[in-house]
Amino acid sequence: MLKEFKNFIMTGNVIDLAVAVILAGAVGLVVNGFVSDIMMPIVGHFSGGLDFADMKVVLDDAVVAADGSITKPENAIMYGKWVNAIINLITVGFVLFIIVKAYNKTKKPVEAAPEAPKGPTAEELLAEIRDALKK
């Protein structure tokens, strides 16, 4: 029973899925670092020093007390972080697409089994029987 369960669990599809999940997690971290540390500063440079992570729409300003402490924090929609997340998603998707495409090229195509030699058809067998009966 245990051997059958082990064979069921260790099929190729389960192993492929486990590898894909681990690889996606690792690639996600690498690509996230690439987007936030390399790509976004380049985009910010060409957009006049704009950092997307700081882009926001302020709904309520922060209230600051006389001693300089914040009594009520600002309420803002941080859409810049969302733009960063979309760029990150597109980059991760592109990288995973390239990895899957390269992986599929390494797979050996399944060769079709050679066809069994064809025997005589029913008409040919009946013709042989007829010819044998005529003799």
mmCIF file with all atom_site columns, C-alpha atoms in Angstrom:
data_model
loop_
_atom_site.group_PDB
_atom_site.id
_atom_site.type_symbol
_atom_site.label_atom_id
_atom_site.label_alt_id
_atom_site.label_comp_id
_atom_site.label_asym_id
_atom_site.label_entity_id
_atom_site.label_seq_id
_atom_site.pdbx_PDB_ins_code
_atom_site.Cartn_x
_atom_site.Cartn_y
_atom_site.Cartn_z
_atom_site.occupancy
_atom_site.B_iso_or_equiv
_atom_site.pdbx_formal_charge
_atom_site.auth_seq_id
_atom_site.auth_comp_id
_atom_site.auth_asym_id
_atom_site.auth_atom_id
_atom_site.pdbx_PDB_model_num
ATOM 1   C CA . MET A 1 1   ? 0.000   0.000   0.000   1.00 0.00 ? 1   MET A CA 1
ATOM 2   C CA . LEU A 1 2   ? 2.794   2.423   0.899   1.00 0.00 ? 2   LEU A CA 1
ATOM 3   C CA . LYS A 1 3   ? 4.655   1.652   -2.315  1.00 0.00 ? 3   LYS A CA 1
ATOM 4   C CA . GLU A 1 4   ? 1.530   2.399   -4.382  1.00 0.00 ? 4   GLU A CA 1
ATOM 5   C CA . PHE A 1 5   ? 1.069   5.699   -2.530  1.00 0.00 ? 5   PHE A CA 1
ATOM 6   C CA . LYS A 1 6   ? 4.712   6.632   -3.101  1.00 0.00 ? 6   LYS A CA 1
ATOM 7   C CA . ASN A 1 7   ? 4.382   5.889   -6.818  1.00 0.00 ? 7   ASN A CA 1
ATOM 8   C CA . PHE A 1 8   ? 1.231   8.006   -6.948  1.00 0.00 ? 8   PHE A CA 1
ATOM 9   C CA . ILE A 1 9   ? 2.890   10.938  -5.190  1.00 0.00 ? 9   ILE A CA 1
ATOM 10  C CA . MET A 1 10  ? 6.145   10.834  -7.118  1.00 0.00 ? 10  MET A CA 1
ATOM 11  C CA . THR A 1 11  ? 4.692   11.099  -10.593 1.00 0.00 ? 11  THR A CA 1
ATOM 12  C CA . GLY A 1 12  ? 6.328   13.462  -13.055 1.00 0.00 ? 12  GLY A CA 1
ATOM 13  C CA . ASN A 1 13  ? 3.608   16.116  -12.870 1.00 0.00 ? 13  ASN A CA 1
ATOM 14  C CA . VAL A 1 14  ? 3.878   16.488  -9.084  1.00 0.00 ? 14  VAL A CA 1
ATOM 15  C CA . ILE A 1 15  ? 7.645   16.855  -9.256  1.00 0.00 ? 15  ILE A CA 1
ATOM 16  C CA . ASP A 1 16  ? 7.338   19.393  -12.098 1.00 0.00 ? 16  ASP A CA 1
ATOM 17  C CA . LEU A 1 17  ? 4.841   21.380  -10.041 1.00 0.00 ? 17  LEU A CA 1
ATOM 18  C CA . ALA A 1 18  ? 7.080   21.375  -6.961  1.00 0.00 ? 18  ALA A CA 1
ATOM 19  C CA . VAL A 1 19  ? 10.071  22.527  -9.000  1.00 0.00 ? 19  VAL A CA 1
ATOM 20  C CA . ALA A 1 20  ? 7.952   25.231  -10.630 1.00 0.00 ? 20  ALA A CA 1
ATOM 21  C CA . VAL A 1 21  ? 6.759   26.587  -7.274  1.00 0.00 ? 21  VAL A CA 1
ATOM 22  C CA . ILE A 1 22  ? 10.274  26.707  -5.830  1.00 0.00 ? 22  ILE A CA 1
ATOM 23  C CA . LEU A 1 23  ? 11.686  28.221  -9.003  1.00 0.00 ? 23  LEU A CA 1
ATOM 24  C CA . ALA A 1 24  ? 8.914   30.819  -9.211  1.00 0.00 ? 24  ALA A CA 1
ATOM 25  C CA . GLY A 1 25  ? 9.576   31.906  -5.625  1.00 0.00 ? 25  GLY A CA 1
ATOM 26  C CA . ALA A 1 26  ? 13.292  32.276  -6.239  1.00 0.00 ? 26  ALA A CA 1
ATOM 27  C CA . VAL A 1 27  ? 12.856  33.981  -9.600  1.00 0.00 ? 27  VAL A CA 1
ATOM 28  C CA . GLY A 1 28  ? 10.229  36.278  -8.080  1.00 0.00 ? 28  GLY A CA 1
ATOM 29  C CA . LEU A 1 29  ? 12.681  37.528  -5.468  1.00 0.00 ? 29  LEU A CA 1
ATOM 30  C CA . VAL A 1 30  ? 15.412  38.077  -8.047  1.00 0.00 ? 30  VAL A CA 1
ATOM 31  C CA . VAL A 1 31  ? 13.089  39.878  -10.445 1.00 0.00 ? 31  VAL A CA 1
ATOM 32  C CA . ASN A 1 32  ? 11.604  41.987  -7.637  1.00 0.00 ? 32  ASN A CA 1
ATOM 33  C CA . GLY A 1 33  ? 15.107  43.116  -6.710  1.00 0.00 ? 33  GLY A CA 1
ATOM 34  C CA . PHE A 1 34  ? 15.889  43.803  -10.370 1.00 0.00 ? 34  PHE A CA 1
ATOM 35  C CA . VAL A 1 35  ? 12.756  45.903  -10.822 1.00 0.00 ? 35  VAL A CA 1
ATOM 36  C CA . SER A 1 36  ? 13.039  47.907  -7.601  1.00 0.00 ? 36  SER A CA 1
ATOM 37  C CA . ASP A 1 37  ? 16.827  48.369  -7.537  1.00 0.00 ? 37  ASP A CA 1
ATOM 38  C CA . ILE A 1 38  ? 17.785  48.594  -11.222 1.00 0.00 ? 38  ILE A CA 1
ATOM 39  C CA . MET A 1 39  ? 14.811  49.158  -13.493 1.00 0.00 ? 39  MET A CA 1
ATOM 40  C CA . MET A 1 40  ? 12.829  51.723  -11.502 1.00 0.00 ? 40  MET A CA 1
ATOM 41  C CA . PRO A 1 41  ? 15.805  54.070  -10.879 1.00 0.00 ? 41  PRO A CA 1
ATOM 42  C CA . ILE A 1 42  ? 16.454  54.039  -14.650 1.00 0.00 ? 42  ILE A CA 1
ATOM 43  C CA . VAL A 1 43  ? 12.785  54.831  -15.352 1.00 0.00 ? 43  VAL A CA 1
ATOM 44  C CA . GLY A 1 44  ? 12.927  57.531  -12.672 1.00 0.00 ? 44  GLY A CA 1
ATOM 45  C CA . HIS A 1 45  ? 16.036  59.028  -14.250 1.00 0.00 ? 45  HIS A CA 1
ATOM 46  C CA . PHE A 1 46  ? 14.355  59.385  -17.638 1.00 0.00 ? 46  PHE A CA 1
ATOM 47  C CA . SER A 1 47  ? 11.169  60.738  -16.064 1.00 0.00 ? 47  SER A CA 1
ATOM 48  C CA . GLY A 1 48  ? 12.964  63.611  -14.343 1.00 0.00 ? 48  GLY A CA 1
ATOM 49  C CA . GLY A 1 49  ? 13.920  61.957  -11.042 1.00 0.00 ? 49  GLY A CA 1
ATOM 50  C CA . LEU A 1 50  ? 10.397  60.705  -10.342 1.00 0.00 ? 50  LEU A CA 1
ATOM 51  C CA . ASP A 1 51  ? 10.122  57.761  -7.964  1.00 0.00 ? 51  ASP A CA 1
ATOM 52  C CA . PHE A 1 52  ? 6.940   55.805  -8.585  1.00 0.00 ? 52  PHE A CA 1
ATOM 53  C CA . ALA A 1 53  ? 6.863   54.455  -5.039  1.00 0.00 ? 53  ALA A CA 1
ATOM 54  C CA . ASP A 1 54  ? 6.378   58.004  -3.716  1.00 0.00 ? 54  ASP A CA 1
ATOM 55  C CA . MET A 1 55  ? 3.443   58.821  -6.023  1.00 0.00 ? 55  MET A CA 1
ATOM 56  C CA . LYS A 1 56  ? 0.216   59.262  -4.100  1.00 0.00 ? 56  LYS A CA 1
ATOM 57  C CA . VAL A 1 57  ? -3.047  61.129  -3.876  1.00 0.00 ? 57  VAL A CA 1
ATOM 58  C CA . VAL A 1 58  ? -3.445  62.671  -0.422  1.00 0.00 ? 58  VAL A CA 1
ATOM 59  C CA . LEU A 1 59  ? -6.992  62.388  0.896   1.00 0.00 ? 59  LEU A CA 1
ATOM 60  C CA . ASP A 1 60  ? -6.357  63.855  4.362   1.00 0.00 ? 60  ASP A CA 1
ATOM 61  C CA . ASP A 1 61  ? -3.214  65.728  5.359   1.00 0.00 ? 61  ASP A CA 1
ATOM 62  C CA . ALA A 1 62  ? -1.308  64.713  8.457   1.00 0.00 ? 62  ALA A CA 1
ATOM 63  C CA . VAL A 1 63  ? -1.997  66.673  11.612  1.00 0.00 ? 63  VAL A CA 1
ATOM 64  C CA . VAL A 1 64  ? 1.175   67.768  13.392  1.00 0.00 ? 64  VAL A CA 1
ATOM 65  C CA . ALA A 1 65  ? 1.177   68.855  17.045  1.00 0.00 ? 65  ALA A CA 1
ATOM 66  C CA . ALA A 1 66  ? 3.042   71.916  18.335  1.00 0.00 ? 66  ALA A CA 1
ATOM 67  C CA . ASP A 1 67  ? 5.941   69.756  19.533  1.00 0.00 ? 67  ASP A CA 1
ATOM 68  C CA . GLY A 1 68  ? 6.393   68.281  16.009  1.00 0.00 ? 68  GLY A CA 1
ATOM 69  C CA . SER A 1 69  ? 4.854   64.885  16.667  1.00 0.00 ? 69  SER A CA 1
ATOM 70  C CA . ILE A 1 70  ? 2.236   63.550  14.288  1.00 0.00 ? 70  ILE A CA 1
ATOM 71  C CA . THR A 1 71  ? -1.143  63.277  15.995  1.00 0.00 ? 71  THR A CA 1
ATOM 72  C CA . LYS A 1 72  ? -2.996  62.021  12.946  1.00 0.00 ? 72  LYS A CA 1
ATOM 73  C CA . PRO A 1 73  ? -1.111  60.410  10.044  1.00 0.00 ? 73  PRO A CA 1
ATOM 74  C CA . GLU A 1 74  ? -1.910  61.351  6.480   1.00 0.00 ? 74  GLU A CA 1
ATOM 75  C CA . ASN A 1 75  ? -4.431  59.307  4.567   1.00 0.00 ? 75  ASN A CA 1
ATOM 76  C CA . ALA A 1 76  ? -3.321  58.751  0.971   1.00 0.00 ? 76  ALA A CA 1
ATOM 77  C CA . ILE A 1 77  ? -3.827  56.445  -1.988  1.00 0.00 ? 77  ILE A CA 1
ATOM 78  C CA . MET A 1 78  ? -0.363  55.075  -2.789  1.00 0.00 ? 78  MET A CA 1
ATOM 79  C CA . TYR A 1 79  ? -0.837  54.342  -6.486  1.00 0.00 ? 79  TYR A CA 1
ATOM 80  C CA . GLY A 1 80  ? 2.909   54.533  -7.158  1.00 0.00 ? 80  GLY A CA 1
ATOM 81  C CA . LYS A 1 81  ? 3.485   51.270  -5.310  1.00 0.00 ? 81  LYS A CA 1
ATOM 82  C CA . TRP A 1 82  ? 0.751   49.742  -7.465  1.00 0.00 ? 82  TRP A CA 1
ATOM 83  C CA . VAL A 1 83  ? 2.566   50.904  -10.621 1.00 0.00 ? 83  VAL A CA 1
ATOM 84  C CA . ASN A 1 84  ? 5.744   49.285  -9.293  1.00 0.00 ? 84  ASN A CA 1
ATOM 85  C CA . ALA A 1 85  ? 3.822   46.061  -8.627  1.00 0.00 ? 85  ALA A CA 1
ATOM 86  C CA . ILE A 1 86  ? 2.427   46.021  -12.182 1.00 0.00 ? 86  ILE A CA 1
ATOM 87  C CA . ILE A 1 87  ? 5.897   46.538  -13.670 1.00 0.00 ? 87  ILE A CA 1
ATOM 88  C CA . ASN A 1 88  ? 7.156   43.780  -11.378 1.00 0.00 ? 88  ASN A CA 1
ATOM 89  C CA . LEU A 1 89  ? 4.344   41.447  -12.510 1.00 0.00 ? 89  LEU A CA 1
ATOM 90  C CA . ILE A 1 90  ? 5.059   42.057  -16.190 1.00 0.00 ? 90  ILE A CA 1
ATOM 91  C CA . THR A 1 91  ? 8.772   41.448  -15.677 1.00 0.00 ? 91  THR A CA 1
ATOM 92  C CA . VAL A 1 92  ? 8.209   38.241  -13.668 1.00 0.00 ? 92  VAL A CA 1
ATOM 93  C CA . GLY A 1 93  ? 5.763   36.987  -16.295 1.00 0.00 ? 93  GLY A CA 1
ATOM 94  C CA . PHE A 1 94  ? 8.249   37.674  -19.086 1.00 0.00 ? 94  PHE A CA 1
ATOM 95  C CA . VAL A 1 95  ? 11.109  35.950  -17.270 1.00 0.00 ? 95  VAL A CA 1
ATOM 96  C CA . LEU A 1 96  ? 8.970   32.903  -16.449 1.00 0.00 ? 96  LEU A CA 1
ATOM 97  C CA . PHE A 1 97  ? 7.799   32.773  -20.075 1.00 0.00 ? 97  PHE A CA 1
ATOM 98  C CA . ILE A 1 98  ? 11.419  32.660  -21.247 1.00 0.00 ? 98  ILE A CA 1
ATOM 99  C CA . ILE A 1 99  ? 12.288  29.962  -18.687 1.00 0.00 ? 99  ILE A CA 1
ATOM 100 C CA . VAL A 1 100 ? 9.319   27.769  -19.651 1.00 0.00 ? 100 VAL A CA 1
ATOM 101 C CA . LYS A 1 101 ? 10.051  28.227  -23.350 1.00 0.00 ? 101 LYS A CA 1
ATOM 102 C CA . ALA A 1 102 ? 13.690  27.183  -22.824 1.00 0.00 ? 102 ALA A CA 1
ATOM 103 C CA . TYR A 1 103 ? 12.599  24.232  -20.687 1.00 0.00 ? 103 TYR A CA 1
ATOM 104 C CA . ASN A 1 104 ? 10.178  23.037  -23.340 1.00 0.00 ? 104 ASN A CA 1
ATOM 105 C CA . LYS A 1 105 ? 12.960  23.118  -25.942 1.00 0.00 ? 105 LYS A CA 1
ATOM 106 C CA . THR A 1 106 ? 15.038  20.783  -23.784 1.00 0.00 ? 106 THR A CA 1
ATOM 107 C CA . LYS A 1 107 ? 12.302  18.171  -23.589 1.00 0.00 ? 107 LYS A CA 1
ATOM 108 C CA . LYS A 1 108 ? 12.744  15.351  -26.044 1.00 0.00 ? 108 LYS A CA 1
ATOM 109 C CA . PRO A 1 109 ? 9.697   14.969  -28.294 1.00 0.00 ? 109 PRO A CA 1
ATOM 110 C CA . VAL A 1 110 ? 7.767   11.769  -27.803 1.00 0.00 ? 110 VAL A CA 1
ATOM 111 C CA . GLU A 1 111 ? 8.461   9.456   -30.679 1.00 0.00 ? 111 GLU A CA 1
ATOM 112 C CA . ALA A 1 112 ? 5.515   7.571   -32.096 1.00 0.00 ? 112 ALA A CA 1
ATOM 113 C CA . ALA A 1 113 ? 5.729   3.821   -31.726 1.00 0.00 ? 113 ALA A CA 1
ATOM 114 C CA . PRO A 1 114 ? 6.330   2.055   -35.013 1.00 0.00 ? 114 PRO A CA 1
ATOM 115 C CA . GLU A 1 115 ? 3.161   0.709   -36.516 1.00 0.00 ? 115 GLU A CA 1
ATOM 116 C CA . ALA A 1 116 ? 2.596   -3.008  -36.389 1.00 0.00 ? 116 ALA A CA 1
ATOM 117 C CA . PRO A 1 117 ? 2.857   -4.694  -39.779 1.00 0.00 ? 117 PRO A CA 1
ATOM 118 C CA . LYS A 1 118 ? -0.512  -4.748  -41.425 1.00 0.00 ? 118 LYS A CA 1
ATOM 119 C CA . GLY A 1 119 ? -2.049  -8.106  -42.046 1.00 0.00 ? 119 GLY A CA 1
ATOM 120 C CA . PRO A 1 120 ? -4.391  -8.992  -44.856 1.00 0.00 ? 120 PRO A CA 1
ATOM 121 C CA . THR A 1 121 ? -7.741  -7.263  -44.966 1.00 0.00 ? 121 THR A CA 1
ATOM 122 C CA . ALA A 1 122 ? -11.043 -9.106  -44.617 1.00 0.00 ? 122 ALA A CA 1
ATOM 123 C CA . GLU A 1 123 ? -11.577 -9.018  -48.398 1.00 0.00 ? 123 GLU A CA 1
ATOM 124 C CA . GLU A 1 124 ? -8.145  -10.522 -49.016 1.00 0.00 ? 124 GLU A CA 1
ATOM 125 C CA . LEU A 1 125 ? -8.821  -13.322 -46.510 1.00 0.00 ? 125 LEU A CA 1
ATOM 126 C CA . LEU A 1 126 ? -12.192 -14.074 -48.115 1.00 0.00 ? 126 LEU A CA 1
ATOM 127 C CA . ALA A 1 127 ? -10.571 -14.123 -51.558 1.00 0.00 ? 127 ALA A CA 1
ATOM 128 C CA . GLU A 1 128 ? -7.956  -16.618 -50.322 1.00 0.00 ? 128 GLU A CA 1
ATOM 129 C CA . ILE A 1 129 ? -10.666 -18.834 -48.831 1.00 0.00 ? 129 ILE A CA 1
ATOM 130 C CA . ARG A 1 130 ? -12.643 -18.673 -52.084 1.00 0.00 ? 130 ARG A CA 1
ATOM 131 C CA . ASP A 1 131 ? -9.552  -19.554 -54.125 1.00 0.00 ? 131 ASP A CA 1
ATOM 132 C CA . ALA A 1 132 ? -8.705  -22.436 -51.769 1.00 0.00 ? 132 ALA A CA 1
ATOM 133 C CA . LEU A 1 133 ? -12.287 -23.797 -52.085 1.00 0.00 ? 133 LEU A CA 1
ATOM 134 C CA . LYS A 1 134 ? -12.126 -23.650 -55.874 1.00 0.00 ? 134 LYS A CA 1
ATOM 135 C CA . LYS A 1 135 ? -9.136  -26.045 -55.909 1.00 0.00 ? 135 LYS A CA 1
#
